[in-house]
mmCIF file with all atom_site columns, C-alpha atoms in Angstrom:
data_model
loop_
_atom_site.group_PDB
_atom_site.id
_atom_site.type_symbol
_atom_site.label_atom_id
_atom_site.label_alt_id
_atom_site.label_comp_id
_atom_site.label_asym_id
_atom_site.label_entity_id
_atom_site.label_seq_id
_atom_site.pdbx_PDB_ins_code
_atom_site.Cartn_x
_atom_site.Cartn_y
_atom_site.Cartn_z
_atom_site.occupancy
_atom_site.B_iso_or_equiv
_atom_site.pdbx_formal_charge
_atom_site.auth_seq_id
_atom_site.auth_comp_id
_atom_site.auth_asym_id
_atom_site.auth_atom_id
_atom_site.pdbx_PDB_model_num
ATOM 1   C CA . MET A 1 1   ? 130.932 168.095 106.395 1.00 44.00 ? 728 MET A CA 1
ATOM 2   C CA . LYS A 1 2   ? 128.207 170.295 104.955 1.00 47.00 ? 729 LYS A CA 1
ATOM 3   C CA . ASP A 1 3   ? 130.693 172.935 103.829 1.00 50.00 ? 730 ASP A CA 1
ATOM 4   C CA . LEU A 1 4   ? 132.752 170.274 102.054 1.00 46.00 ? 731 LEU A CA 1
ATOM 5   C CA . ALA A 1 5   ? 129.619 168.874 100.428 1.00 46.00 ? 732 ALA A CA 1
ATOM 6   C CA . VAL A 1 6   ? 128.671 172.290 99.093  1.00 48.00 ? 733 VAL A CA 1
ATOM 7   C CA . LEU A 1 7   ? 132.109 172.661 97.528  1.00 48.00 ? 734 LEU A CA 1
ATOM 8   C CA . GLN A 1 8   ? 131.617 169.348 95.741  1.00 82.00 ? 735 GLN A CA 1
ATOM 9   C CA . ALA A 1 9   ? 128.097 170.074 94.532  1.00 90.00 ? 736 ALA A CA 1
ATOM 10  C CA . PRO A 1 10  ? 127.595 169.888 90.751  1.00 92.00 ? 737 PRO A CA 1
ATOM 11  C CA . LYS A 1 11  ? 126.474 173.142 89.154  1.00 91.00 ? 738 LYS A CA 1
ATOM 12  C CA . ARG A 1 12  ? 124.867 171.309 86.258  1.00 95.00 ? 739 ARG A CA 1
ATOM 13  C CA . ILE A 1 13  ? 123.344 167.845 86.018  1.00 96.00 ? 740 ILE A CA 1
ATOM 14  C CA . GLU A 1 14  ? 124.598 166.367 82.787  1.00 96.00 ? 741 GLU A CA 1
ATOM 15  C CA . THR A 1 15  ? 125.443 162.761 83.735  1.00 96.00 ? 742 THR A CA 1
ATOM 16  C CA . GLU A 1 16  ? 124.580 160.029 86.207  1.00 94.00 ? 743 GLU A CA 1
ATOM 17  C CA . ALA A 1 17  ? 127.834 160.896 87.989  1.00 95.00 ? 744 ALA A CA 1
ATOM 18  C CA . ASP A 1 18  ? 126.546 164.438 88.548  1.00 96.00 ? 745 ASP A CA 1
ATOM 19  C CA . LEU A 1 19  ? 123.366 163.011 90.035  1.00 95.00 ? 746 LEU A CA 1
ATOM 20  C CA . ALA A 1 20  ? 125.312 160.703 92.313  1.00 94.00 ? 747 ALA A CA 1
ATOM 21  C CA . ALA A 1 21  ? 127.501 163.567 93.504  1.00 95.00 ? 748 ALA A CA 1
ATOM 22  C CA . GLY A 1 22  ? 124.421 165.704 94.049  1.00 96.00 ? 749 GLY A CA 1
ATOM 23  C CA . ALA A 1 23  ? 122.794 162.955 96.101  1.00 96.00 ? 750 ALA A CA 1
ATOM 24  C CA . VAL A 1 24  ? 125.803 162.910 98.440  1.00 96.00 ? 751 VAL A CA 1
ATOM 25  C CA . VAL A 1 25  ? 125.405 166.645 98.920  1.00 96.00 ? 752 VAL A CA 1
ATOM 26  C CA . LEU A 1 26  ? 121.661 166.281 99.433  1.00 97.00 ? 753 LEU A CA 1
ATOM 27  C CA . VAL A 1 27  ? 121.859 163.752 102.256 1.00 96.00 ? 754 VAL A CA 1
ATOM 28  C CA . ALA A 1 28  ? 124.521 165.883 103.935 1.00 96.00 ? 755 ALA A CA 1
ATOM 29  C CA . ARG A 1 29  ? 122.108 168.808 103.799 1.00 96.00 ? 756 ARG A CA 1
ATOM 30  C CA . ASP A 1 30  ? 119.046 166.787 104.816 1.00 97.00 ? 757 ASP A CA 1
ATOM 31  C CA . PRO A 1 31  ? 119.515 163.222 106.160 1.00 97.00 ? 758 PRO A CA 1
ATOM 32  C CA . ARG A 1 32  ? 115.790 162.524 105.682 1.00 97.00 ? 759 ARG A CA 1
ATOM 33  C CA . PHE A 1 33  ? 116.643 161.785 102.067 1.00 98.00 ? 760 PHE A CA 1
ATOM 34  C CA . VAL A 1 34  ? 118.702 158.728 103.046 1.00 97.00 ? 761 VAL A CA 1
ATOM 35  C CA . PRO A 1 35  ? 115.673 156.362 103.232 1.00 96.00 ? 762 PRO A CA 1
ATOM 36  C CA . ILE A 1 36  ? 114.046 158.073 100.249 1.00 97.00 ? 763 ILE A CA 1
ATOM 37  C CA . LEU A 1 37  ? 117.068 157.450 98.038  1.00 97.00 ? 764 LEU A CA 1
ATOM 38  C CA . ALA A 1 38  ? 117.373 153.898 99.349  1.00 96.00 ? 765 ALA A CA 1
ATOM 39  C CA . ALA A 1 39  ? 113.740 153.241 98.444  1.00 94.00 ? 766 ALA A CA 1
ATOM 40  C CA . VAL A 1 40  ? 113.821 154.655 94.930  1.00 94.00 ? 767 VAL A CA 1
ATOM 41  C CA . GLY A 1 41  ? 117.205 153.383 93.746  1.00 92.00 ? 768 GLY A CA 1
ATOM 42  C CA . PRO A 1 42  ? 119.259 155.204 91.100  1.00 92.00 ? 769 PRO A CA 1
ATOM 43  C CA . LEU A 1 43  ? 117.689 158.532 90.191  1.00 93.00 ? 770 LEU A CA 1
ATOM 44  C CA . PRO A 1 44  ? 116.613 159.094 86.583  1.00 91.00 ? 771 PRO A CA 1
ATOM 45  C CA . LEU A 1 45  ? 118.743 161.619 84.750  1.00 93.00 ? 772 LEU A CA 1
ATOM 46  C CA . ARG A 1 46  ? 115.902 163.022 82.644  1.00 90.00 ? 773 ARG A CA 1
ATOM 47  C CA . ARG A 1 47  ? 118.104 165.360 80.604  1.00 92.00 ? 774 ARG A CA 1
ATOM 48  C CA . ASN A 1 48  ? 116.555 166.616 77.389  1.00 91.00 ? 775 ASN A CA 1
ATOM 49  C CA . ALA A 1 49  ? 117.922 168.683 74.537  1.00 94.00 ? 776 ALA A CA 1
ATOM 50  C CA . ASP A 1 50  ? 117.152 172.361 74.994  1.00 97.00 ? 777 ASP A CA 1
ATOM 51  C CA . GLY A 1 51  ? 115.403 174.559 72.489  1.00 97.00 ? 778 GLY A CA 1
ATOM 52  C CA . PHE A 1 52  ? 111.897 175.157 71.195  1.00 97.00 ? 779 PHE A CA 1
ATOM 53  C CA . GLY A 1 53  ? 110.833 171.510 71.430  1.00 96.00 ? 780 GLY A CA 1
ATOM 54  C CA . ALA A 1 54  ? 111.708 171.183 75.106  1.00 96.00 ? 781 ALA A CA 1
ATOM 55  C CA . LEU A 1 55  ? 109.884 174.375 76.060  1.00 96.00 ? 782 LEU A CA 1
ATOM 56  C CA . PHE A 1 56  ? 106.897 173.497 73.897  1.00 97.00 ? 783 PHE A CA 1
ATOM 57  C CA . ALA A 1 57  ? 106.742 170.063 75.560  1.00 95.00 ? 784 ALA A CA 1
ATOM 58  C CA . ALA A 1 58  ? 106.671 171.759 78.972  1.00 94.00 ? 785 ALA A CA 1
ATOM 59  C CA . ILE A 1 59  ? 103.734 173.882 77.820  1.00 95.00 ? 786 ILE A CA 1
ATOM 60  C CA . VAL A 1 60  ? 101.940 170.757 76.603  1.00 95.00 ? 787 VAL A CA 1
ATOM 61  C CA . GLY A 1 61  ? 102.436 169.206 80.039  1.00 92.00 ? 788 GLY A CA 1
ATOM 62  C CA . GLN A 1 62  ? 100.936 172.105 81.974  1.00 91.00 ? 789 GLN A CA 1
ATOM 63  C CA . GLN A 1 63  ? 98.101  171.070 84.332  1.00 88.00 ? 790 GLN A CA 1
ATOM 64  C CA . ILE A 1 64  ? 97.498  167.628 82.807  1.00 90.00 ? 791 ILE A CA 1
ATOM 65  C CA . SER A 1 65  ? 98.632  164.130 83.701  1.00 88.00 ? 792 SER A CA 1
ATOM 66  C CA . THR A 1 66  ? 101.916 162.776 82.430  1.00 88.00 ? 793 THR A CA 1
ATOM 67  C CA . ALA A 1 67  ? 100.050 160.125 80.442  1.00 90.00 ? 794 ALA A CA 1
ATOM 68  C CA . ALA A 1 68  ? 97.871  162.734 78.728  1.00 93.00 ? 795 ALA A CA 1
ATOM 69  C CA . ALA A 1 69  ? 100.897 164.913 77.986  1.00 94.00 ? 796 ALA A CA 1
ATOM 70  C CA . ALA A 1 70  ? 102.780 161.978 76.491  1.00 94.00 ? 797 ALA A CA 1
ATOM 71  C CA . ALA A 1 71  ? 99.815  161.056 74.292  1.00 96.00 ? 798 ALA A CA 1
ATOM 72  C CA . ILE A 1 72  ? 99.427  164.609 73.008  1.00 97.00 ? 799 ILE A CA 1
ATOM 73  C CA . TRP A 1 73  ? 103.145 164.938 72.337  1.00 97.00 ? 800 TRP A CA 1
ATOM 74  C CA . ALA A 1 74  ? 103.136 161.647 70.421  1.00 97.00 ? 801 ALA A CA 1
ATOM 75  C CA . ARG A 1 75  ? 100.322 162.953 68.195  1.00 98.00 ? 802 ARG A CA 1
ATOM 76  C CA . LEU A 1 76  ? 102.171 166.221 67.649  1.00 98.00 ? 803 LEU A CA 1
ATOM 77  C CA . GLU A 1 77  ? 105.329 164.362 66.684  1.00 97.00 ? 804 GLU A CA 1
ATOM 78  C CA . ALA A 1 78  ? 103.410 162.056 64.357  1.00 97.00 ? 805 ALA A CA 1
ATOM 79  C CA . GLY A 1 79  ? 101.902 165.089 62.662  1.00 97.00 ? 806 GLY A CA 1
ATOM 80  C CA . GLY A 1 80  ? 105.210 166.923 62.352  1.00 97.00 ? 807 GLY A CA 1
ATOM 81  C CA . LEU A 1 81  ? 103.945 169.631 64.675  1.00 97.00 ? 808 LEU A CA 1
ATOM 82  C CA . THR A 1 82  ? 106.874 170.178 67.021  1.00 97.00 ? 809 THR A CA 1
ATOM 83  C CA . GLU A 1 83  ? 108.733 172.963 65.205  1.00 97.00 ? 810 GLU A CA 1
ATOM 84  C CA . PRO A 1 84  ? 107.906 176.700 65.124  1.00 97.00 ? 811 PRO A CA 1
ATOM 85  C CA . ALA A 1 85  ? 107.134 176.869 61.401  1.00 97.00 ? 812 ALA A CA 1
ATOM 86  C CA . ALA A 1 86  ? 104.776 173.907 61.620  1.00 97.00 ? 813 ALA A CA 1
ATOM 87  C CA . ILE A 1 87  ? 102.948 175.369 64.622  1.00 97.00 ? 814 ILE A CA 1
ATOM 88  C CA . LEU A 1 88  ? 102.464 178.696 62.871  1.00 97.00 ? 815 LEU A CA 1
ATOM 89  C CA . SER A 1 89  ? 101.206 177.176 59.631  1.00 97.00 ? 816 SER A CA 1
ATOM 90  C CA . ALA A 1 90  ? 98.918  174.494 61.109  1.00 97.00 ? 817 ALA A CA 1
ATOM 91  C CA . PRO A 1 91  ? 95.176  175.335 61.319  1.00 97.00 ? 818 PRO A CA 1
ATOM 92  C CA . ASP A 1 92  ? 93.705  175.502 64.805  1.00 97.00 ? 819 ASP A CA 1
ATOM 93  C CA . ASP A 1 93  ? 91.529  172.443 64.227  1.00 97.00 ? 820 ASP A CA 1
ATOM 94  C CA . VAL A 1 94  ? 94.625  170.340 63.420  1.00 98.00 ? 821 VAL A CA 1
ATOM 95  C CA . LEU A 1 95  ? 96.268  171.374 66.673  1.00 98.00 ? 822 LEU A CA 1
ATOM 96  C CA . ARG A 1 96  ? 93.041  170.767 68.586  1.00 97.00 ? 823 ARG A CA 1
ATOM 97  C CA . LYS A 1 97  ? 92.781  167.265 67.140  1.00 97.00 ? 824 LYS A CA 1
ATOM 98  C CA . ALA A 1 98  ? 96.290  166.602 68.387  1.00 97.00 ? 825 ALA A CA 1
ATOM 99  C CA . GLY A 1 99  ? 95.035  167.477 71.870  1.00 97.00 ? 826 GLY A CA 1
ATOM 100 C CA . LEU A 1 100 ? 95.979  171.098 72.445  1.00 97.00 ? 827 LEU A CA 1
ATOM 101 C CA . SER A 1 101 ? 93.434  173.285 74.181  1.00 97.00 ? 828 SER A CA 1
ATOM 102 C CA . ARG A 1 102 ? 92.578  176.683 72.759  1.00 96.00 ? 829 ARG A CA 1
ATOM 103 C CA . PRO A 1 103 ? 94.809  178.520 75.297  1.00 96.00 ? 830 PRO A CA 1
ATOM 104 C CA . LYS A 1 104 ? 97.724  176.189 74.639  1.00 97.00 ? 831 LYS A CA 1
ATOM 105 C CA . ILE A 1 105 ? 97.400  176.726 70.907  1.00 97.00 ? 832 ILE A CA 1
ATOM 106 C CA . GLY A 1 106 ? 97.801  180.424 71.577  1.00 96.00 ? 833 GLY A CA 1
ATOM 107 C CA . PHE A 1 107 ? 100.759 179.818 73.882  1.00 96.00 ? 834 PHE A CA 1
ATOM 108 C CA . ALA A 1 108 ? 102.425 177.554 71.311  1.00 97.00 ? 835 ALA A CA 1
ATOM 109 C CA . ARG A 1 109 ? 102.025 180.114 68.543  1.00 97.00 ? 836 ARG A CA 1
ATOM 110 C CA . GLY A 1 110 ? 103.335 182.857 70.834  1.00 96.00 ? 837 GLY A CA 1
ATOM 111 C CA . LEU A 1 111 ? 106.396 180.778 71.636  1.00 96.00 ? 838 LEU A CA 1
ATOM 112 C CA . ALA A 1 112 ? 106.936 180.037 67.952  1.00 96.00 ? 839 ALA A CA 1
ATOM 113 C CA . ARG A 1 113 ? 106.869 183.762 67.178  1.00 96.00 ? 840 ARG A CA 1
ATOM 114 C CA . ALA A 1 114 ? 109.082 184.734 70.115  1.00 95.00 ? 841 ALA A CA 1
ATOM 115 C CA . ASP A 1 115 ? 112.294 183.695 68.368  1.00 85.00 ? 842 ASP A CA 1
ATOM 116 C CA . LEU A 1 116 ? 114.063 183.080 71.684  1.00 94.00 ? 843 LEU A CA 1
ATOM 117 C CA . ASP A 1 117 ? 117.846 182.884 71.747  1.00 96.00 ? 844 ASP A CA 1
ATOM 118 C CA . TYR A 1 118 ? 117.942 179.407 73.267  1.00 96.00 ? 845 TYR A CA 1
ATOM 119 C CA . ALA A 1 119 ? 121.740 179.234 73.073  1.00 96.00 ? 846 ALA A CA 1
ATOM 120 C CA . ALA A 1 120 ? 122.027 182.395 75.189  1.00 96.00 ? 847 ALA A CA 1
ATOM 121 C CA . LEU A 1 121 ? 119.783 180.877 77.861  1.00 96.00 ? 848 LEU A CA 1
ATOM 122 C CA . ARG A 1 122 ? 122.359 178.143 78.451  1.00 95.00 ? 849 ARG A CA 1
ATOM 123 C CA . ASP A 1 123 ? 124.776 180.571 80.086  1.00 93.00 ? 850 ASP A CA 1
ATOM 124 C CA . LEU A 1 124 ? 122.299 182.331 82.362  1.00 96.00 ? 851 LEU A CA 1
ATOM 125 C CA . PRO A 1 125 ? 121.775 181.539 86.059  1.00 96.00 ? 852 PRO A CA 1
ATOM 126 C CA . SER A 1 126 ? 118.508 179.868 87.017  1.00 96.00 ? 853 SER A CA 1
ATOM 127 C CA . ALA A 1 127 ? 116.804 183.048 88.232  1.00 96.00 ? 854 ALA A CA 1
ATOM 128 C CA . ALA A 1 128 ? 117.590 184.859 84.986  1.00 97.00 ? 855 ALA A CA 1
ATOM 129 C CA . VAL A 1 129 ? 116.291 181.930 82.912  1.00 97.00 ? 856 VAL A CA 1
ATOM 130 C CA . VAL A 1 130 ? 113.040 181.928 84.863  1.00 97.00 ? 857 VAL A CA 1
ATOM 131 C CA . THR A 1 131 ? 112.663 185.700 84.589  1.00 97.00 ? 858 THR A CA 1
ATOM 132 C CA . GLN A 1 132 ? 113.195 185.671 80.836  1.00 96.00 ? 859 GLN A CA 1
ATOM 133 C CA . LEU A 1 133 ? 110.830 182.775 80.197  1.00 97.00 ? 860 LEU A CA 1
ATOM 134 C CA . VAL A 1 134 ? 107.930 183.893 82.389  1.00 96.00 ? 861 VAL A CA 1
ATOM 135 C CA . ALA A 1 135 ? 107.837 187.128 80.399  1.00 95.00 ? 862 ALA A CA 1
ATOM 136 C CA . LEU A 1 136 ? 106.377 185.082 77.535  1.00 94.00 ? 863 LEU A CA 1
ATOM 137 C CA . PRO A 1 137 ? 102.597 184.483 77.381  1.00 90.00 ? 864 PRO A CA 1
ATOM 138 C CA . GLY A 1 138 ? 101.584 181.090 78.726  1.00 90.00 ? 865 GLY A CA 1
ATOM 139 C CA . ILE A 1 139 ? 104.845 180.353 80.512  1.00 95.00 ? 866 ILE A CA 1
ATOM 140 C CA . GLY A 1 140 ? 104.612 180.406 84.270  1.00 94.00 ? 867 GLY A CA 1
ATOM 141 C CA . ARG A 1 141 ? 107.199 179.640 86.885  1.00 96.00 ? 868 ARG A CA 1
ATOM 142 C CA . TRP A 1 142 ? 106.532 175.870 86.798  1.00 95.00 ? 869 TRP A CA 1
ATOM 143 C CA . THR A 1 143 ? 107.209 175.691 83.052  1.00 94.00 ? 870 THR A CA 1
ATOM 144 C CA . ALA A 1 144 ? 110.322 177.847 83.322  1.00 97.00 ? 871 ALA A CA 1
ATOM 145 C CA . GLU A 1 145 ? 111.736 175.815 86.206  1.00 97.00 ? 872 GLU A CA 1
ATOM 146 C CA . ILE A 1 146 ? 111.016 172.528 84.452  1.00 95.00 ? 873 ILE A CA 1
ATOM 147 C CA . TYR A 1 147 ? 112.918 173.827 81.424  1.00 97.00 ? 874 TYR A CA 1
ATOM 148 C CA . ALA A 1 148 ? 115.836 175.037 83.549  1.00 97.00 ? 875 ALA A CA 1
ATOM 149 C CA . SER A 1 149 ? 116.043 171.677 85.293  1.00 97.00 ? 876 SER A CA 1
ATOM 150 C CA . PHE A 1 150 ? 115.618 169.183 82.460  1.00 96.00 ? 877 PHE A CA 1
ATOM 151 C CA . ALA A 1 151 ? 116.653 171.081 79.334  1.00 97.00 ? 878 ALA A CA 1
ATOM 152 C CA . LEU A 1 152 ? 119.467 173.153 80.821  1.00 97.00 ? 879 LEU A CA 1
ATOM 153 C CA . GLY A 1 153 ? 120.536 170.821 83.626  1.00 97.00 ? 880 GLY A CA 1
ATOM 154 C CA . HIS A 1 154 ? 120.524 173.405 86.410  1.00 97.00 ? 881 HIS A CA 1
ATOM 155 C CA . ALA A 1 155 ? 121.309 171.678 89.692  1.00 97.00 ? 882 ALA A CA 1
ATOM 156 C CA . ASP A 1 156 ? 119.711 174.165 92.057  1.00 97.00 ? 883 ASP A CA 1
ATOM 157 C CA . VAL A 1 157 ? 116.183 174.700 90.788  1.00 97.00 ? 884 VAL A CA 1
ATOM 158 C CA . ILE A 1 158 ? 112.922 173.113 91.912  1.00 97.00 ? 885 ILE A CA 1
ATOM 159 C CA . ALA A 1 159 ? 109.438 173.462 90.430  1.00 97.00 ? 886 ALA A CA 1
ATOM 160 C CA . ALA A 1 160 ? 107.803 173.890 93.811  1.00 97.00 ? 887 ALA A CA 1
ATOM 161 C CA . GLY A 1 161 ? 104.388 174.450 92.268  1.00 96.00 ? 888 GLY A CA 1
ATOM 162 C CA . ASP A 1 162 ? 104.320 170.874 90.997  1.00 95.00 ? 889 ASP A CA 1
ATOM 163 C CA . LEU A 1 163 ? 101.478 168.898 92.596  1.00 94.00 ? 890 LEU A CA 1
ATOM 164 C CA . ALA A 1 164 ? 103.321 165.561 92.489  1.00 94.00 ? 891 ALA A CA 1
ATOM 165 C CA . LEU A 1 165 ? 106.321 167.086 94.260  1.00 97.00 ? 892 LEU A CA 1
ATOM 166 C CA . GLN A 1 166 ? 104.065 168.507 96.935  1.00 97.00 ? 893 GLN A CA 1
ATOM 167 C CA . GLN A 1 167 ? 102.298 165.183 97.433  1.00 96.00 ? 894 GLN A CA 1
ATOM 168 C CA . ALA A 1 168 ? 105.611 163.324 97.529  1.00 97.00 ? 895 ALA A CA 1
ATOM 169 C CA . ALA A 1 169 ? 106.990 165.690 100.164 1.00 97.00 ? 896 ALA A CA 1
ATOM 170 C CA . ALA A 1 170 ? 103.912 165.187 102.332 1.00 97.00 ? 897 ALA A CA 1
ATOM 171 C CA . ARG A 1 171 ? 104.261 161.384 102.119 1.00 96.00 ? 898 ARG A CA 1
ATOM 172 C CA . ALA A 1 172 ? 108.018 161.243 102.464 1.00 96.00 ? 899 ALA A CA 1
ATOM 173 C CA . PHE A 1 173 ? 108.266 163.566 105.441 1.00 97.00 ? 900 PHE A CA 1
ATOM 174 C CA . GLY A 1 174 ? 105.035 162.555 107.200 1.00 96.00 ? 901 GLY A CA 1
ATOM 175 C CA . LEU A 1 175 ? 103.451 165.986 106.898 1.00 97.00 ? 902 LEU A CA 1
ATOM 176 C CA . PRO A 1 176 ? 99.839  166.381 108.064 1.00 96.00 ? 903 PRO A CA 1
ATOM 177 C CA . THR A 1 177 ? 98.869  168.226 104.886 1.00 96.00 ? 904 THR A CA 1
ATOM 178 C CA . ARG A 1 178 ? 100.280 168.699 101.422 1.00 97.00 ? 905 ARG A CA 1
ATOM 179 C CA . PRO A 1 179 ? 102.597 171.722 101.369 1.00 98.00 ? 906 PRO A CA 1
ATOM 180 C CA . GLY A 1 180 ? 101.702 174.497 98.992  1.00 97.00 ? 907 GLY A CA 1
ATOM 181 C CA . GLU A 1 181 ? 104.173 176.068 96.605  1.00 97.00 ? 908 GLU A CA 1
ATOM 182 C CA . ARG A 1 182 ? 105.404 178.636 99.095  1.00 97.00 ? 909 ARG A CA 1
ATOM 183 C CA . ASP A 1 183 ? 105.819 176.024 101.833 1.00 98.00 ? 910 ASP A CA 1
ATOM 184 C CA . LEU A 1 184 ? 107.686 173.609 99.581  1.00 98.00 ? 911 LEU A CA 1
ATOM 185 C CA . ARG A 1 185 ? 109.928 176.379 98.300  1.00 98.00 ? 912 ARG A CA 1
ATOM 186 C CA . ARG A 1 186 ? 110.754 177.281 101.882 1.00 98.00 ? 913 ARG A CA 1
ATOM 187 C CA . MET A 1 187 ? 111.502 173.622 102.708 1.00 97.00 ? 914 MET A CA 1
ATOM 188 C CA . ALA A 1 188 ? 113.718 173.379 99.652  1.00 98.00 ? 915 ALA A CA 1
ATOM 189 C CA . GLU A 1 189 ? 116.009 176.119 100.909 1.00 97.00 ? 916 GLU A CA 1
ATOM 190 C CA . ASP A 1 190 ? 117.661 173.431 103.034 1.00 97.00 ? 917 ASP A CA 1
ATOM 191 C CA . TRP A 1 191 ? 118.395 171.402 99.868  1.00 98.00 ? 918 TRP A CA 1
ATOM 192 C CA . ALA A 1 192 ? 120.421 174.073 98.116  1.00 97.00 ? 919 ALA A CA 1
ATOM 193 C CA . PRO A 1 193 ? 122.608 173.883 96.078  1.00 97.00 ? 920 PRO A CA 1
ATOM 194 C CA . VAL A 1 194 ? 121.121 170.630 94.733  1.00 97.00 ? 921 VAL A CA 1
ATOM 195 C CA . ARG A 1 195 ? 117.396 171.284 94.764  1.00 98.00 ? 922 ARG A CA 1
ATOM 196 C CA . ALA A 1 196 ? 117.008 169.679 91.330  1.00 98.00 ? 923 ALA A CA 1
ATOM 197 C CA . VAL A 1 197 ? 118.411 166.443 92.782  1.00 98.00 ? 924 VAL A CA 1
ATOM 198 C CA . ALA A 1 198 ? 115.917 166.642 95.635  1.00 98.00 ? 925 ALA A CA 1
ATOM 199 C CA . ALA A 1 199 ? 113.140 167.138 93.086  1.00 97.00 ? 926 ALA A CA 1
ATOM 200 C CA . ARG A 1 200 ? 114.208 164.054 91.144  1.00 97.00 ? 927 ARG A CA 1
ATOM 201 C CA . ALA A 1 201 ? 114.276 162.065 94.381  1.00 97.00 ? 928 ALA A CA 1
ATOM 202 C CA . LEU A 1 202 ? 110.780 163.206 95.327  1.00 97.00 ? 929 LEU A CA 1
ATOM 203 C CA . TRP A 1 203 ? 109.384 162.511 91.848  1.00 96.00 ? 930 TRP A CA 1
ATOM 204 C CA . ALA A 1 204 ? 110.911 159.032 92.015  1.00 95.00 ? 931 ALA A CA 1
ATOM 205 C CA . TYR A 1 205 ? 109.397 158.573 95.472  1.00 96.00 ? 932 TYR A CA 1
ATOM 206 C CA . TYR A 1 206 ? 106.017 159.658 94.132  1.00 94.00 ? 933 TYR A CA 1
ATOM 207 C CA . ARG A 1 207 ? 106.289 157.024 91.397  1.00 92.00 ? 934 ARG A CA 1
ATOM 208 C CA . CYS A 1 208 ? 107.122 154.315 93.952  1.00 92.00 ? 935 CYS A CA 1
ATOM 209 C CA . ALA A 1 209 ? 104.352 155.366 96.330  1.00 89.00 ? 936 ALA A CA 1
ATOM 210 C CA . THR A 1 210 ? 101.570 155.811 93.755  1.00 88.00 ? 937 THR A CA 1
ATOM 211 C CA . ASN A 1 211 ? 102.714 153.734 90.759  1.00 80.00 ? 938 ASN A CA 1
ATOM 212 C CA . ARG A 1 212 ? 102.260 156.872 88.672  1.00 78.00 ? 939 ARG A CA 1
ATOM 213 C CA . GLU A 1 213 ? 104.743 159.175 87.035  1.00 78.00 ? 940 GLU A CA 1
ATOM 214 C CA . GLY A 1 214 ? 104.943 162.652 88.525  1.00 71.00 ? 941 GLY A CA 1
ATOM 215 C CA . ILE A 1 215 ? 106.899 164.066 85.618  1.00 68.00 ? 942 ILE A CA 1
ATOM 216 C CA . TRP A 1 216 ? 107.413 162.908 82.054  1.00 51.00 ? 943 TRP A CA 1
#
């Protein structure tokens, strides 16, 4: 059954049907997700357009709450500050008023200057996407994996360093302590090739358990 499920696993998550197919694979790989999926209902697709805006939004969301990230992004959008040219021409105090910290202003300007070939990233495997993105200042593995999952639709990537995912895993699986990034990444090996579906399930579980969003 597991071998058949792997053959049917979606390589990209583009539609609700892909998510549904991935969920079938996931429960075949790890039956503990059966009650999790039953509790959370249909999983959110959360697919965003790729490109500078998606990667910039991931930088904005680094190490802050989803509510704070959403508020900052709304101010950036209102100020027309979500494109490379605007980021490079805006004074620091304008970006600070929108909510960006000094380091994130530097990261945003670095990304704007990087002139990434976003179209070329679409055809790369997850590991290559992560490797290319983490080479840029201010982009760590969490940011790169978030981009690969939500902007590129990769089905087998998980941002194991995400605190909400770690907390959700501890609650869902009755763990005595919250797993760290390395522990969660090791756990997630059992969820391949649909680790991004598992992540969506755990984020949804986190929302149900805490009444807070774990990811924007």
